[in-house]
Amino acid sequence: MTKIGFIGLGNMGGPMAANLVKAGHDVTATDLSIGAVDRAVEAGCQRGETVAAAVKDADVVVTMLPAGAHVRSVYTEDYGVIANAKEGALFIDSSTVDVDSARAVITAATDKGFAMVDAPVSGGVAAATAGSLTFMVGGEKQSFEAARPILEAMGKNIFHAGDAGNGQVAKIANNMLLGITMIGTCEAFNLAEKLGLDAQTFFDISSTASGQSWSMTSYCPAAGPVPTAPSNNDYKPGFAAAMMLKDMRLAQEAAHQAKAATPLGAQAEALFALMESAGKDDLDFSGVMKLIRGTL
Ligand code: NAD
Protein backbone atom coordinates (compact mmCIF):
# COMPACT_ATOMS: atom_id res chain seq x y z
CA MET A 1 0.00 0.00 0.00
CA THR A 2 1.31 3.41 -0.98
CA LYS A 3 0.13 6.75 0.35
CA ILE A 4 -1.00 8.73 -2.69
CA GLY A 5 -2.12 12.35 -3.07
CA PHE A 6 -4.40 12.74 -6.12
CA ILE A 7 -5.18 16.17 -7.60
CA GLY A 8 -7.75 16.67 -10.38
CA LEU A 9 -10.82 14.43 -10.08
CA GLY A 10 -12.56 15.19 -13.35
CA ASN A 11 -13.83 12.81 -16.04
CA MET A 12 -10.51 10.99 -16.10
CA GLY A 13 -9.02 11.63 -12.65
CA GLY A 14 -12.15 10.49 -10.76
CA PRO A 15 -12.12 6.91 -12.07
CA MET A 16 -8.30 6.76 -11.99
CA ALA A 17 -8.27 7.65 -8.28
CA ALA A 18 -10.99 5.04 -7.69
CA ASN A 19 -8.81 2.38 -9.34
CA LEU A 20 -5.88 3.27 -7.07
CA VAL A 21 -8.19 2.68 -4.09
CA LYS A 22 -9.32 -0.67 -5.58
CA ALA A 23 -5.66 -1.67 -5.88
CA GLY A 24 -5.32 -1.17 -2.10
CA HIS A 25 -3.63 2.25 -2.00
CA ASP A 26 -4.37 4.94 0.56
CA VAL A 27 -5.50 7.88 -1.60
CA THR A 28 -6.10 11.44 -0.39
CA ALA A 29 -7.91 13.29 -3.19
CA THR A 30 -8.56 16.94 -3.91
CA ASP A 31 -10.14 19.12 -6.60
CA LEU A 32 -11.50 22.66 -6.91
CA SER A 33 -14.94 21.05 -7.29
CA ILE A 34 -16.42 19.87 -3.99
CA GLY A 35 -18.77 17.55 -5.91
CA ALA A 36 -15.79 15.82 -7.51
CA VAL A 37 -14.17 15.32 -4.10
CA ASP A 38 -17.46 13.99 -2.68
CA ARG A 39 -17.58 11.36 -5.47
CA ALA A 40 -13.96 10.38 -4.79
CA VAL A 41 -14.76 9.95 -1.08
CA GLU A 42 -17.68 7.69 -2.04
CA ALA A 43 -15.18 5.64 -4.07
CA GLY A 44 -13.01 5.19 -0.95
CA CYS A 45 -10.58 8.13 -1.11
CA GLN A 46 -9.83 10.35 1.87
CA ARG A 47 -10.92 13.98 1.53
CA GLY A 48 -8.10 16.43 0.85
CA GLU A 49 -9.28 19.95 1.73
CA THR A 50 -6.40 21.59 -0.13
CA VAL A 51 -3.55 20.60 -2.42
CA ALA A 52 -1.14 20.99 0.50
CA ALA A 53 -3.25 18.70 2.70
CA ALA A 54 -3.53 16.09 -0.07
CA VAL A 55 0.23 15.89 -0.66
CA LYS A 56 1.85 16.48 2.72
CA ASP A 57 2.07 12.79 3.77
CA ALA A 58 2.05 11.28 0.27
CA ASP A 59 4.83 9.04 -1.07
CA VAL A 60 3.42 9.53 -4.58
CA VAL A 61 1.46 12.47 -6.01
CA VAL A 62 -0.66 11.97 -9.14
CA THR A 63 -2.13 14.94 -11.04
CA MET A 64 -4.80 14.87 -13.79
CA LEU A 65 -5.47 18.50 -14.71
CA PRO A 66 -6.89 20.28 -17.78
CA ALA A 67 -3.82 21.99 -19.33
CA GLY A 68 -0.27 23.32 -18.92
CA ALA A 69 -1.21 26.47 -16.97
CA HIS A 70 -3.02 24.39 -14.31
CA VAL A 71 -0.09 21.99 -14.02
CA ARG A 72 2.45 24.82 -13.66
CA SER A 73 0.30 26.46 -10.99
CA VAL A 74 -0.50 23.31 -9.00
CA TYR A 75 3.17 22.25 -8.90
CA THR A 76 5.11 25.50 -8.59
CA GLU A 77 3.00 28.00 -6.62
CA ASP A 78 3.24 28.36 -2.85
CA TYR A 79 0.00 26.44 -2.24
CA GLY A 80 1.21 23.64 -4.50
CA VAL A 81 2.85 20.26 -4.69
CA ILE A 82 6.58 21.12 -4.67
CA ALA A 83 6.30 23.51 -1.71
CA ASN A 84 4.27 21.09 0.40
CA ALA A 85 5.25 17.50 -0.48
CA LYS A 86 7.39 15.44 1.85
CA GLU A 87 11.03 14.71 1.08
CA GLY A 88 11.57 11.83 -1.34
CA ALA A 89 8.08 11.93 -2.87
CA LEU A 90 7.54 10.89 -6.50
CA PHE A 91 5.33 13.04 -8.75
CA ILE A 92 3.36 11.70 -11.74
CA ASP A 93 1.59 14.19 -14.01
CA SER A 94 -0.86 12.40 -16.31
CA SER A 95 -2.45 15.55 -17.78
CA THR A 96 -2.00 16.25 -21.49
CA VAL A 97 0.04 19.48 -21.63
CA ASP A 98 2.50 21.30 -23.88
CA VAL A 99 5.99 19.84 -23.95
CA ASP A 100 7.54 23.06 -22.53
CA SER A 101 5.29 23.04 -19.45
CA ALA A 102 5.99 19.35 -18.86
CA ARG A 103 9.77 19.91 -19.02
CA ALA A 104 9.67 23.13 -16.95
CA VAL A 105 7.67 21.53 -14.12
CA ILE A 106 9.85 18.40 -14.06
CA THR A 107 12.95 20.62 -13.86
CA ALA A 108 11.38 22.63 -11.00
CA ALA A 109 10.62 19.38 -9.13
CA THR A 110 13.99 17.70 -9.70
CA ASP A 111 15.83 20.93 -8.74
CA LYS A 112 14.18 20.54 -5.31
CA GLY A 113 15.23 16.88 -5.09
CA PHE A 114 11.95 15.23 -6.09
CA ALA A 115 11.56 12.53 -8.75
CA MET A 116 8.98 13.32 -11.43
CA VAL A 117 7.64 11.88 -14.67
CA ASP A 118 5.17 13.13 -17.27
CA ALA A 119 2.76 10.27 -17.97
CA PRO A 120 -0.05 11.35 -20.30
CA VAL A 121 -2.63 8.76 -21.28
CA SER A 122 -4.26 7.38 -24.35
CA GLY A 123 -7.78 6.05 -23.87
CA GLY A 124 -10.85 7.96 -22.72
CA VAL A 125 -13.20 7.78 -19.75
CA ALA A 126 -14.13 4.15 -20.48
CA ALA A 127 -10.46 3.09 -20.33
CA ALA A 128 -9.90 5.22 -17.20
CA THR A 129 -12.84 3.44 -15.56
CA ALA A 130 -11.75 -0.02 -16.70
CA GLY A 131 -8.14 0.61 -15.60
CA SER A 132 -6.95 -0.09 -19.14
CA LEU A 133 -5.28 3.23 -20.06
CA THR A 134 -2.04 3.41 -22.03
CA PHE A 135 0.61 5.54 -20.28
CA MET A 136 3.44 7.21 -22.23
CA VAL A 137 6.08 8.14 -19.68
CA GLY A 138 8.93 10.64 -19.86
CA GLY A 139 11.63 10.99 -17.22
CA GLU A 140 14.62 9.21 -15.74
CA LYS A 141 14.54 5.41 -15.95
CA GLN A 142 14.67 5.10 -12.16
CA SER A 143 11.66 7.43 -11.77
CA PHE A 144 9.82 5.48 -14.47
CA GLU A 145 10.44 2.20 -12.62
CA ALA A 146 9.23 3.77 -9.35
CA ALA A 147 6.06 5.03 -11.08
CA ARG A 148 5.33 1.77 -12.90
CA PRO A 149 3.47 -0.11 -10.10
CA ILE A 150 1.22 2.90 -9.50
CA LEU A 151 0.50 3.29 -13.22
CA GLU A 152 -0.26 -0.44 -13.48
CA ALA A 153 -3.21 0.06 -11.12
CA MET A 154 -4.71 2.49 -13.66
CA GLY A 155 -3.53 1.18 -17.00
CA LYS A 156 -2.68 -1.81 -19.13
CA ASN A 157 0.20 -0.61 -21.34
CA ILE A 158 3.01 1.38 -19.75
CA PHE A 159 5.76 2.71 -22.05
CA HIS A 160 8.96 4.54 -21.18
CA ALA A 161 9.30 7.13 -23.95
CA GLY A 162 12.64 8.56 -22.80
CA ASP A 163 13.59 11.81 -21.08
CA ALA A 164 11.36 14.37 -19.36
CA GLY A 165 8.57 15.56 -21.66
CA ASN A 166 8.85 12.64 -24.05
CA GLY A 167 5.57 11.17 -22.82
CA GLN A 168 3.87 14.34 -24.08
CA VAL A 169 5.81 14.14 -27.34
CA ALA A 170 4.55 10.58 -27.92
CA LYS A 171 1.01 11.59 -27.05
CA ILE A 172 0.75 14.61 -29.38
CA ALA A 173 2.54 12.92 -32.28
CA ASN A 174 0.20 9.93 -31.97
CA ASN A 175 -2.92 12.09 -31.75
CA MET A 176 -1.83 14.29 -34.66
CA LEU A 177 -1.58 11.11 -36.75
CA LEU A 178 -4.97 9.92 -35.48
CA GLY A 179 -6.60 13.24 -36.42
CA ILE A 180 -5.06 13.12 -39.89
CA THR A 181 -6.00 9.48 -40.58
CA MET A 182 -9.55 10.14 -39.36
CA ILE A 183 -10.01 13.02 -41.80
CA GLY A 184 -8.48 10.97 -44.63
CA THR A 185 -10.82 8.10 -43.81
CA CYS A 186 -13.82 10.46 -43.89
CA GLU A 187 -12.76 11.79 -47.29
CA ALA A 188 -12.39 8.27 -48.68
CA PHE A 189 -15.83 7.09 -47.44
CA ASN A 190 -17.46 10.29 -48.70
CA LEU A 191 -15.80 9.92 -52.11
CA ALA A 192 -16.81 6.25 -52.37
CA GLU A 193 -20.42 7.05 -51.42
CA LYS A 194 -20.67 9.96 -53.88
CA LEU A 195 -19.45 7.65 -56.64
CA GLY A 196 -22.03 5.02 -55.77
CA LEU A 197 -20.05 2.63 -53.57
CA ASP A 198 -21.79 1.89 -50.26
CA ALA A 199 -19.94 2.23 -46.96
CA GLN A 200 -20.02 -1.47 -46.04
CA THR A 201 -18.62 -2.64 -49.37
CA PHE A 202 -15.90 0.02 -49.33
CA PHE A 203 -15.07 -0.98 -45.73
CA ASP A 204 -14.85 -4.69 -46.63
CA ILE A 205 -12.38 -3.89 -49.40
CA SER A 206 -10.31 -1.08 -47.89
CA SER A 207 -10.04 -2.58 -44.39
CA THR A 208 -8.18 -5.53 -45.90
CA ALA A 209 -6.27 -3.38 -48.41
CA SER A 210 -3.65 -0.65 -48.09
CA GLY A 211 -6.04 2.10 -46.94
CA GLN A 212 -6.58 0.31 -43.64
CA SER A 213 -5.99 2.18 -40.35
CA TRP A 214 -7.28 2.23 -36.77
CA SER A 215 -9.57 5.12 -37.74
CA MET A 216 -11.25 2.78 -40.22
CA THR A 217 -11.26 -0.62 -38.53
CA SER A 218 -11.92 0.38 -34.90
CA TYR A 219 -13.68 3.71 -35.24
CA CYS A 220 -15.19 3.88 -38.73
CA PRO A 221 -16.60 7.42 -39.28
CA ALA A 222 -19.30 6.11 -41.65
CA ALA A 223 -22.23 4.44 -39.86
CA GLY A 224 -22.62 0.69 -40.28
CA PRO A 225 -19.38 -1.24 -40.59
CA VAL A 226 -18.13 -0.90 -36.97
CA PRO A 227 -21.16 -1.17 -34.65
CA THR A 228 -19.39 0.24 -31.57
CA ALA A 229 -18.15 3.38 -33.39
CA PRO A 230 -19.69 6.77 -32.44
CA SER A 231 -20.88 7.15 -36.08
CA ASN A 232 -23.69 4.73 -35.13
CA ASN A 233 -24.66 6.87 -32.15
CA ASP A 234 -25.13 10.35 -33.70
CA TYR A 235 -21.39 10.95 -33.17
CA LYS A 236 -21.75 11.21 -29.40
CA PRO A 237 -18.25 10.99 -27.83
CA GLY A 238 -16.14 8.90 -27.45
CA PHE A 239 -13.35 11.37 -27.79
CA ALA A 240 -14.76 14.83 -28.34
CA ALA A 241 -13.60 16.98 -31.25
CA ALA A 242 -12.77 19.68 -28.65
CA MET A 243 -10.23 17.37 -27.02
CA MET A 244 -8.79 16.38 -30.38
CA LEU A 245 -8.44 20.07 -31.24
CA LYS A 246 -6.58 20.66 -27.97
CA ASP A 247 -4.08 17.93 -28.88
CA MET A 248 -3.78 19.21 -32.48
CA ARG A 249 -2.97 22.69 -31.20
CA LEU A 250 -0.34 21.28 -28.83
CA ALA A 251 1.18 19.37 -31.75
CA GLN A 252 1.31 22.52 -33.93
CA GLU A 253 2.81 24.60 -31.11
CA ALA A 254 5.52 21.99 -30.60
CA ALA A 255 6.07 21.61 -34.36
CA HIS A 256 6.69 25.37 -34.73
CA GLN A 257 9.22 25.33 -31.92
CA ALA A 258 11.01 22.27 -33.26
CA LYS A 259 10.81 23.57 -36.86
CA ALA A 260 9.17 20.26 -37.87
CA ALA A 261 7.10 20.46 -41.05
CA THR A 262 3.57 19.19 -40.37
CA PRO A 263 1.46 20.43 -43.31
CA LEU A 264 -1.25 17.80 -42.85
CA GLY A 265 -1.27 18.36 -39.07
CA ALA A 266 -1.92 22.06 -39.75
CA GLN A 267 -4.78 21.24 -42.12
CA ALA A 268 -6.26 18.78 -39.65
CA GLU A 269 -6.11 21.39 -36.87
CA ALA A 270 -7.92 23.87 -39.13
CA LEU A 271 -10.73 21.38 -39.86
CA PHE A 272 -11.30 20.54 -36.18
CA ALA A 273 -11.25 24.30 -35.47
CA LEU A 274 -14.15 24.66 -37.94
CA MET A 275 -16.11 22.19 -35.80
CA GLU A 276 -15.35 24.45 -32.82
CA SER A 277 -16.48 27.59 -34.72
CA ALA A 278 -19.72 25.83 -35.65
CA GLY A 279 -20.33 25.00 -31.97
CA LYS A 280 -20.14 21.28 -32.84
CA ASP A 281 -16.91 20.37 -31.07
CA ASP A 282 -18.89 18.43 -28.46
CA LEU A 283 -19.41 15.77 -31.14
CA ASP A 284 -16.99 12.87 -31.31
CA PHE A 285 -13.92 13.73 -33.41
CA SER A 286 -15.10 11.24 -36.06
CA GLY A 287 -18.02 13.69 -36.49
CA VAL A 288 -15.62 15.56 -38.77
CA MET A 289 -17.37 13.26 -41.28
CA LYS A 290 -20.31 15.68 -41.12
CA LEU A 291 -18.02 18.57 -42.03
CA ILE A 292 -16.63 16.64 -44.99
CA ARG A 293 -20.15 15.68 -46.13
CA GLY A 294 -21.34 19.28 -45.70
CA THR A 295 -23.93 18.28 -43.10
CA LEU A 296 -22.39 19.70 -39.89
P1 NAD B 1 -11.76 17.53 -16.54
O1 NAD B 1 -11.90 18.96 -16.91
O2 NAD B 1 -12.98 16.67 -16.47
O3 NAD B 1 -11.01 17.40 -15.12
C1 NAD B 1 -10.00 18.26 -14.68
C2 NAD B 1 -10.20 18.49 -13.19
O4 NAD B 1 -9.12 19.29 -12.67
C3 NAD B 1 -11.49 19.26 -12.87
O5 NAD B 1 -12.29 18.50 -11.98
C4 NAD B 1 -10.98 20.57 -12.24
O6 NAD B 1 -11.85 21.07 -11.21
C5 NAD B 1 -9.64 20.13 -11.66
N1 NAD B 1 -8.73 21.24 -11.39
C6 NAD B 1 -8.37 22.27 -12.21
N2 NAD B 1 -7.51 23.09 -11.59
C7 NAD B 1 -7.33 22.59 -10.34
C8 NAD B 1 -6.57 23.01 -9.20
N3 NAD B 1 -5.84 24.12 -9.22
N4 NAD B 1 -6.63 22.25 -8.09
C9 NAD B 1 -7.38 21.13 -8.04
N5 NAD B 1 -8.13 20.68 -9.07
C10 NAD B 1 -8.10 21.41 -10.20
O7 NAD B 1 -10.71 16.92 -17.58
P2 NAD B 1 -10.48 15.37 -17.95
O8 NAD B 1 -11.36 14.99 -19.09
O9 NAD B 1 -10.50 14.55 -16.69
O10 NAD B 1 -9.00 15.45 -18.56
C11 NAD B 1 -7.86 15.62 -17.72
C12 NAD B 1 -6.63 15.58 -18.60
O11 NAD B 1 -6.57 14.32 -19.28
C13 NAD B 1 -6.58 16.67 -19.68
O12 NAD B 1 -5.27 17.14 -19.79
C14 NAD B 1 -7.03 15.94 -20.93
O13 NAD B 1 -6.50 16.51 -22.12
C15 NAD B 1 -6.46 14.54 -20.69
N6 NAD B 1 -7.16 13.46 -21.38
C16 NAD B 1 -8.53 13.39 -21.36
C17 NAD B 1 -9.18 12.35 -22.02
C18 NAD B 1 -10.69 12.26 -22.03
O14 NAD B 1 -11.23 11.45 -22.80
N7 NAD B 1 -11.41 13.00 -21.20
C19 NAD B 1 -8.44 11.37 -22.69
C20 NAD B 1 -7.04 11.43 -22.67
C21 NAD B 1 -6.43 12.49 -22.00
PDB file of N, CA and C in Angstrom, residues 65-108:
ATOM      1  N   LEU A  65      -4.928  17.147 -14.615  1.00  0.00           N
ATOM      2  CA  LEU A  65      -5.470  18.503 -14.709  1.00  0.00           C
ATOM      3  C   LEU A  65      -5.729  18.882 -16.164  1.00  0.00           C
ATOM      4  N   PRO A  66      -6.494  19.965 -16.400  1.00  0.00           N
ATOM      5  CA  PRO A  66      -6.890  20.275 -17.782  1.00  0.00           C
ATOM      6  C   PRO A  66      -5.741  20.607 -18.730  1.00  0.00           C
ATOM      7  N   ALA A  67      -4.818  21.503 -18.348  1.00  0.00           N
ATOM      8  CA  ALA A  67      -3.824  21.987 -19.325  1.00  0.00           C
ATOM      9  C   ALA A  67      -2.556  22.489 -18.625  1.00  0.00           C
ATOM     10  N   GLY A  68      -1.582  22.942 -19.436  1.00  0.00           N
ATOM     11  CA  GLY A  68      -0.271  23.319 -18.917  1.00  0.00           C
ATOM     12  C   GLY A  68      -0.315  24.367 -17.814  1.00  0.00           C
ATOM     13  N   ALA A  69      -1.165  25.390 -17.960  1.00  0.00           N
ATOM     14  CA  ALA A  69      -1.215  26.468 -16.965  1.00  0.00           C
ATOM     15  C   ALA A  69      -1.626  25.920 -15.595  1.00  0.00           C
ATOM     16  N   HIS A  70      -2.578  24.972 -15.592  1.00  0.00           N
ATOM     17  CA  HIS A  70      -3.022  24.394 -14.312  1.00  0.00           C
ATOM     18  C   HIS A  70      -1.893  23.582 -13.688  1.00  0.00           C
ATOM     19  N   VAL A  71      -1.166  22.850 -14.530  1.00  0.00           N
ATOM     20  CA  VAL A  71      -0.095  21.988 -14.018  1.00  0.00           C
ATOM     21  C   VAL A  71       1.039  22.853 -13.442  1.00  0.00           C
ATOM     22  N   ARG A  72       1.403  23.918 -14.178  1.00  0.00           N
ATOM     23  CA  ARG A  72       2.453  24.819 -13.664  1.00  0.00           C
ATOM     24  C   ARG A  72       2.041  25.392 -12.310  1.00  0.00           C
ATOM     25  N   SER A  73       0.780  25.844 -12.225  1.00  0.00           N
ATOM     26  CA  SER A  73       0.301  26.459 -10.988  1.00  0.00           C
ATOM     27  C   SER A  73       0.282  25.451  -9.835  1.00  0.00           C
ATOM     28  N   VAL A  74      -0.332  24.298 -10.084  1.00  0.00           N
ATOM     29  CA  VAL A  74      -0.500  23.312  -9.000  1.00  0.00           C
ATOM     30  C   VAL A  74       0.861  22.805  -8.490  1.00  0.00           C
ATOM     31  N   TYR A  75       1.857  22.720  -9.362  1.00  0.00           N
ATOM     32  CA  TYR A  75       3.169  22.248  -8.898  1.00  0.00           C
ATOM     33  C   TYR A  75       4.019  23.356  -8.298  1.00  0.00           C
ATOM     34  N   THR A  76       4.036  24.560  -8.933  1.00  0.00           N
ATOM     35  CA  THR A  76       5.108  25.503  -8.588  1.00  0.00           C
ATOM     36  C   THR A  76       4.688  26.647  -7.667  1.00  0.00           C
ATOM     37  N   GLU A  77       3.379  26.879  -7.495  1.00  0.00           N
ATOM     38  CA  GLU A  77       3.002  28.000  -6.620  1.00  0.00           C
ATOM     39  C   GLU A  77       3.088  27.584  -5.146  1.00  0.00           C
ATOM     40  N   ASP A  78       3.023  28.614  -4.281  1.00  0.00           N
ATOM     41  CA  ASP A  78       3.239  28.356  -2.847  1.00  0.00           C
ATOM     42  C   ASP A  78       2.251  27.347  -2.260  1.00  0.00           C
ATOM     43  N   TYR A  79       1.011  27.350  -2.776  1.00  0.00           N
ATOM     44  CA  TYR A  79       0.000  26.439  -2.240  1.00  0.00           C
ATOM     45  C   TYR A  79       0.226  25.010  -2.734  1.00  0.00           C
ATOM     46  N   GLY A  80       1.193  24.827  -3.664  1.00  0.00           N
ATOM     47  CA  GLY A  80       1.207  23.641  -4.499  1.00  0.00           C
ATOM     48  C   GLY A  80       2.060  22.480  -4.044  1.00  0.00           C
ATOM     49  N   VAL A  81       2.267  21.572  -4.984  1.00  0.00           N
ATOM     50  CA  VAL A  81       2.855  20.264  -4.694  1.00  0.00           C
ATOM     51  C   VAL A  81       4.306  20.381  -4.216  1.00  0.00           C
ATOM     52  N   ILE A  82       5.144  21.103  -4.981  1.00  0.00           N
ATOM     53  CA  ILE A  82       6.583  21.116  -4.671  1.00  0.00           C
ATOM     54  C   ILE A  82       6.833  21.742  -3.293  1.00  0.00           C
ATOM     55  N   ALA A  83       6.095  22.803  -2.981  1.00  0.00           N
ATOM     56  CA  ALA A  83       6.304  23.508  -1.707  1.00  0.00           C
ATOM     57  C   ALA A  83       5.802  22.708  -0.507  1.00  0.00           C
ATOM     58  N   ASN A  84       4.913  21.751  -0.735  1.00  0.00           N
ATOM     59  CA  ASN A  84       4.267  21.089   0.405  1.00  0.00           C
ATOM     60  C   ASN A  84       4.457  19.577   0.501  1.00  0.00           C
ATOM     61  N   ALA A  85       5.079  18.971  -0.521  1.00  0.00           N
ATOM     62  CA  ALA A  85       5.250  17.505  -0.485  1.00  0.00           C
ATOM     63  C   ALA A  85       6.374  17.131   0.482  1.00  0.00           C
ATOM     64  N   LYS A  86       6.334  15.861   0.922  1.00  0.00           N
ATOM     65  CA  LYS A  86       7.392  15.444   1.849  1.00  0.00           C
ATOM     66  C   LYS A  86       8.631  14.998   1.063  1.00  0.00           C
ATOM     67  N   GLU A  87       9.761  15.057   1.730  1.00  0.00           N
ATOM     68  CA  GLU A  87      11.030  14.713   1.083  1.00  0.00           C
ATOM     69  C   GLU A  87      10.955  13.314   0.462  1.00  0.00           C
ATOM     70  N   GLY A  88      11.503  13.158  -0.723  1.00  0.00           N
ATOM     71  CA  GLY A  88      11.572  11.827  -1.341  1.00  0.00           C
ATOM     72  C   GLY A  88      10.340  11.433  -2.120  1.00  0.00           C
ATOM     73  N   ALA A  89       9.326  12.302  -2.160  1.00  0.00           N
ATOM     74  CA  ALA A  89       8.085  11.926  -2.868  1.00  0.00           C
ATOM     75  C   ALA A  89       8.324  11.878  -4.383  1.00  0.00           C
ATOM     76  N   LEU A  90       7.502  11.040  -5.030  1.00  0.00           N
ATOM     77  CA  LEU A  90       7.543  10.891  -6.497  1.00  0.00           C
ATOM     78  C   LEU A  90       6.295  11.547  -7.073  1.00  0.00           C
ATOM     79  N   PHE A  91       6.471  12.354  -8.121  1.00  0.00           N
ATOM     80  CA  PHE A  91       5.328  13.036  -8.748  1.00  0.00           C
ATOM     81  C   PHE A  91       5.064  12.449 -10.134  1.00  0.00           C
ATOM     82  N   ILE A  92       3.777  12.219 -10.429  1.00  0.00           N
ATOM     83  CA  ILE A  92       3.364  11.702 -11.741  1.00  0.00           C
ATOM     84  C   ILE A  92       2.312  12.646 -12.299  1.00  0.00           C
ATOM     85  N   ASP A  93       2.620  13.343 -13.381  1.00  0.00           N
ATOM     86  CA  ASP A  93       1.594  14.185 -14.011  1.00  0.00           C
ATOM     87  C   ASP A  93       1.047  13.475 -15.240  1.00  0.00           C
ATOM     88  N   SER A  94      -0.242  13.125 -15.193  1.00  0.00           N
ATOM     89  CA  SER A  94      -0.865  12.396 -16.307  1.00  0.00           C
ATOM     90  C   SER A  94      -1.698  13.301 -17.203  1.00  0.00           C
ATOM     91  N   SER A  95      -1.714  14.597 -16.923  1.00  0.00           N
ATOM     92  CA  SER A  95      -2.449  15.545 -17.780  1.00  0.00           C
ATOM     93  C   SER A  95      -1.804  15.587 -19.155  1.00  0.00           C
ATOM     94  N   THR A  96      -2.581  15.987 -20.170  1.00  0.00           N
ATOM     95  CA  THR A  96      -1.999  16.255 -21.489  1.00  0.00           C
ATOM     96  C   THR A  96      -1.667  17.739 -21.537  1.00  0.00           C
ATOM     97  N   VAL A  97      -0.381  18.062 -21.647  1.00  0.00           N
ATOM     98  CA  VAL A  97       0.037  19.477 -21.630  1.00  0.00           C
ATOM     99  C   VAL A  97       1.100  19.705 -22.698  1.00  0.00           C
ATOM    100  N   ASP A  98       1.441  20.977 -22.926  1.00  0.00           N
ATOM    101  CA  ASP A  98       2.503  21.296 -23.880  1.00  0.00           C
ATOM    102  C   ASP A  98       3.847  20.790 -23.354  1.00  0.00           C
ATOM    103  N   VAL A  99       4.710  20.450 -24.298  1.00  0.00           N
ATOM    104  CA  VAL A  99       5.990  19.838 -23.951  1.00  0.00           C
ATOM    105  C   VAL A  99       6.814  20.780 -23.053  1.00  0.00           C
ATOM    106  N   ASP A 100       6.777  22.103 -23.335  1.00  0.00           N
ATOM    107  CA  ASP A 100       7.540  23.065 -22.530  1.00  0.00           C
ATOM    108  C   ASP A 100       7.094  23.050 -21.066  1.00  0.00           C
ATOM    109  N   SER A 101       5.780  23.059 -20.842  1.00  0.00           N
ATOM    110  CA  SER A 101       5.289  23.042 -19.454  1.00  0.00           C
ATOM    111  C   SER A 101       5.713  21.758 -18.762  1.00  0.00           C
ATOM    112  N   ALA A 102       5.601  20.630 -19.465  1.00  0.00           N
ATOM    113  CA  ALA A 102       5.988  19.349 -18.855  1.00  0.00           C
ATOM    114  C   ALA A 102       7.454  19.405 -18.429  1.00  0.00           C
ATOM    115  N   ARG A 103       8.325  19.890 -19.327  1.00  0.00           N
ATOM    116  CA  ARG A 103       9.766  19.908 -19.016  1.00  0.00           C
ATOM    117  C   ARG A 103      10.079  20.926 -17.920  1.00  0.00           C
ATOM    118  N   ALA A 104       9.400  22.092 -17.954  1.00  0.00           N
ATOM    119  CA  ALA A 104       9.666  23.133 -16.946  1.00  0.00           C
ATOM    120  C   ALA A 104       9.279  22.644 -15.550  1.00  0.00           C
ATOM    121  N   VAL A 105       8.136  21.977 -15.444  1.00  0.00           N
ATOM    122  CA  VAL A 105       7.675  21.534 -14.121  1.00  0.00           C
ATOM    123  C   VAL A 105       8.562  20.399 -13.608  1.00  0.00           C
ATOM    124  N   ILE A 106       8.967  19.500 -14.492  1.00  0.00           N
ATOM    125  CA  ILE A 106       9.852  18.404 -14.055  1.00  0.00           C
ATOM    126  C   ILE A 106      11.195  18.985 -13.591  1.00  0.00           C
ATOM    127  N   THR A 107      11.692  19.992 -14.294  1.00  0.00           N
ATOM    128  CA  THR A 107      12.949  20.621 -13.860  1.00  0.00           C
ATOM    129  C   THR A 107      12.764  21.272 -12.482  1.00  0.00           C
ATOM    130  N   ALA A 108      11.644  21.980 -12.298  1.00  0.00           N
ATOM    131  CA  ALA A 108      11.385  22.626 -11.001  1.00  0.00           C
ATOM    132  C   ALA A 108      11.346  21.585  -9.881  1.00  0.00           C
TER     133      ALA A 108
END
